[in-house]
Amino acid sequence: MRILRIEKGTTVDGPGFRTSIYIAGCRHQCPGCHNPSSWDFNAGEEMGLDELMDIIKEEEFDVTLTGGDPLYHPDEVTELTALIKEAGFSTWIYTGFTIEEIMADPTLMNVIKNCEAIVEGRFIEKLCDPDLLFRGSSNQRIIYTSTLF
């Protein structure tokens, strides 16, 4: 998986201190995106799951997967979230896919099954609200996966 960066001990991508992993690649390409350099699927550096898990375990924080859009890497992210859960940490995923799109696709449902929550929906610049907790625009929703499974 190509990783753009890893933010250790951040508090902006979910509750509490977190290790945020920015995964390369996004086809949503939302106008006004705060991270358009993340759209390129070839950006960043290749990192294996073992290497990512070493960092996660060393930091001892819950994890946020963002990017780009992690759901464009369903196999790797499914495996990573299972390893994260097995290690005793929770995962939040930021995605431009809506919950309706995810629920219509069994592969995407499988990706989120080991997550605590997803922050879903494309960023809409005209709905941008800097006062929203853990979201960029008011159309985006925080969905706790315990309500789905």
Coordinates of C-alpha atoms in Angstrom, one line a residue:
M1 CA 0.0 0.0 0.0
R2 CA 1.3 3.5 -0.8
I3 CA 1.4 5.7 2.2
L4 CA 1.6 9.5 2.0
R5 CA 2.4 10.2 5.6
I6 CA 1.7 9.0 9.2
E7 CA 0.7 11.5 11.8
K8 CA 1.5 10.3 15.3
G9 CA -0.4 11.5 18.3
T10 CA -2.9 13.7 16.4
T11 CA -6.3 14.7 17.8
V12 CA -8.0 16.0 14.7
D13 CA -9.0 12.7 12.9
G14 CA -11.2 11.2 15.6
P15 CA -11.6 11.0 19.4
G16 CA -8.5 11.0 21.6
F17 CA -4.9 10.7 20.5
R18 CA -4.6 8.8 17.2
T19 CA -2.1 7.5 14.7
S20 CA -3.4 8.8 11.3
I21 CA -2.3 6.9 8.2
Y22 CA -2.7 8.8 4.9
I23 CA -3.2 6.3 2.1
A24 CA -2.5 7.5 -1.5
G25 CA -5.2 7.5 -4.1
C26 CA -8.7 9.0 -4.5
R27 CA -11.0 9.2 -7.6
H28 CA -13.6 11.4 -5.9
Q29 CA -11.3 14.5 -6.4
C30 CA -13.7 16.8 -4.5
P31 CA -13.4 20.5 -5.4
G32 CA -11.8 22.3 -2.4
C33 CA -10.2 19.1 -1.0
H34 CA -7.7 20.0 1.7
N35 CA -5.3 17.3 0.4
P36 CA -5.4 17.1 -3.4
S37 CA -1.9 15.7 -3.5
S38 CA -3.4 12.5 -2.0
W39 CA -5.4 11.8 -5.2
D40 CA -2.3 10.3 -7.0
F41 CA -2.3 6.5 -6.5
N42 CA 1.5 6.4 -7.1
A43 CA 2.3 9.1 -4.5
G44 CA 4.0 8.4 -1.2
E45 CA 6.0 5.3 -0.4
E46 CA 5.2 1.6 -0.4
M47 CA 4.7 0.2 3.1
G48 CA 3.8 -3.3 4.1
L49 CA 1.2 -4.2 6.7
D50 CA 3.9 -5.5 9.2
E51 CA 5.7 -2.1 8.9
L52 CA 2.5 -0.2 9.5
M53 CA 1.6 -2.5 12.5
D54 CA 5.0 -1.9 14.0
I55 CA 4.3 1.8 14.0
I56 CA 0.8 1.4 15.4
K57 CA 1.9 -0.8 18.2
E58 CA 4.8 1.5 19.1
E59 CA 2.5 4.5 19.3
E60 CA -0.2 2.7 21.2
F61 CA -3.0 5.0 19.9
D62 CA -6.2 4.2 18.1
V63 CA -5.9 4.5 14.4
T64 CA -7.5 6.7 11.6
L65 CA -7.2 5.7 8.0
T66 CA -7.6 8.6 5.6
G67 CA -6.0 9.8 2.5
G68 CA -6.9 9.8 -0.4
D69 CA -9.6 7.3 0.2
P70 CA -8.8 4.1 2.0
L71 CA -11.8 2.3 0.4
Y72 CA -10.0 2.4 -3.0
H73 CA -7.7 -0.3 -1.4
P74 CA -10.3 -2.8 -0.1
D75 CA -8.1 -5.9 0.2
E76 CA -5.2 -4.2 2.0
V77 CA -7.4 -2.1 4.3
T78 CA -9.6 -5.0 5.2
E79 CA -6.5 -6.9 6.3
L80 CA -5.0 -3.9 8.1
T81 CA -8.2 -3.2 10.1
A82 CA -8.4 -6.8 11.1
L83 CA -4.8 -6.6 12.4
I84 CA -5.5 -3.3 14.2
K85 CA -8.5 -4.8 15.9
E86 CA -6.6 -7.9 16.8
A87 CA -3.9 -5.7 18.4
G88 CA -6.6 -4.0 20.6
F89 CA -7.0 -0.7 18.8
S90 CA -10.0 0.9 17.2
T91 CA -10.1 2.3 13.7
W92 CA -11.9 5.2 12.1
I93 CA -11.9 5.5 8.3
Y94 CA -12.5 8.7 6.3
T95 CA -14.0 8.0 2.9
G96 CA -15.8 10.0 0.2
F97 CA -18.1 7.1 -0.4
T98 CA -21.5 7.5 1.3
I99 CA -22.9 4.8 3.6
E100 CA -25.5 4.1 1.0
E101 CA -22.8 3.3 -1.6
I102 CA -20.9 1.2 0.9
M103 CA -24.0 -0.8 1.9
A104 CA -24.7 -1.5 -1.8
D105 CA -21.2 -3.1 -2.2
P106 CA -20.4 -6.2 -0.2
T107 CA -16.6 -5.6 -0.8
L108 CA -16.8 -2.2 0.9
M109 CA -19.0 -3.5 3.7
N110 CA -16.3 -6.1 4.3
V111 CA -13.7 -3.3 4.6
I112 CA -15.6 -1.4 7.3
K113 CA -16.6 -4.5 9.5
N114 CA -13.6 -4.2 11.8
C115 CA -13.9 -0.4 12.2
E116 CA -15.4 1.6 15.0
A117 CA -16.6 4.4 12.8
I118 CA -16.5 5.9 9.3
V119 CA -16.6 9.5 8.4
E120 CA -18.5 9.3 5.1
G121 CA -19.4 11.4 2.1
R122 CA -17.6 13.6 -0.4
F123 CA -16.4 17.0 0.8
I124 CA -18.7 19.7 -0.6
E125 CA -16.9 23.1 -0.5
K126 CA -20.1 25.2 -0.2
L127 CA -21.0 23.1 2.9
C128 CA -17.6 23.6 4.5
D129 CA -17.9 24.3 8.2
P130 CA -14.7 24.6 10.3
D131 CA -16.7 24.2 13.5
L132 CA -17.8 20.6 12.7
L133 CA -16.2 17.9 14.8
F134 CA -14.1 15.5 12.7
R135 CA -15.8 16.5 9.4
G136 CA -15.1 19.1 6.7
S137 CA -18.6 19.7 5.3
S138 CA -22.0 19.4 6.8
N139 CA -23.2 16.6 4.4
Q140 CA -20.6 14.3 5.9
R141 CA -21.7 11.9 8.6
I142 CA -20.0 9.9 11.4
I143 CA -21.4 6.4 11.2
Y144 CA -20.6 4.0 14.0
T145 CA -20.4 0.5 12.5
S146 CA -22.0 -1.1 15.5
T147 CA -25.3 0.2 14.1
L148 CA -24.7 -1.7 10.8
F149 CA -23.5 -5.1 12.0

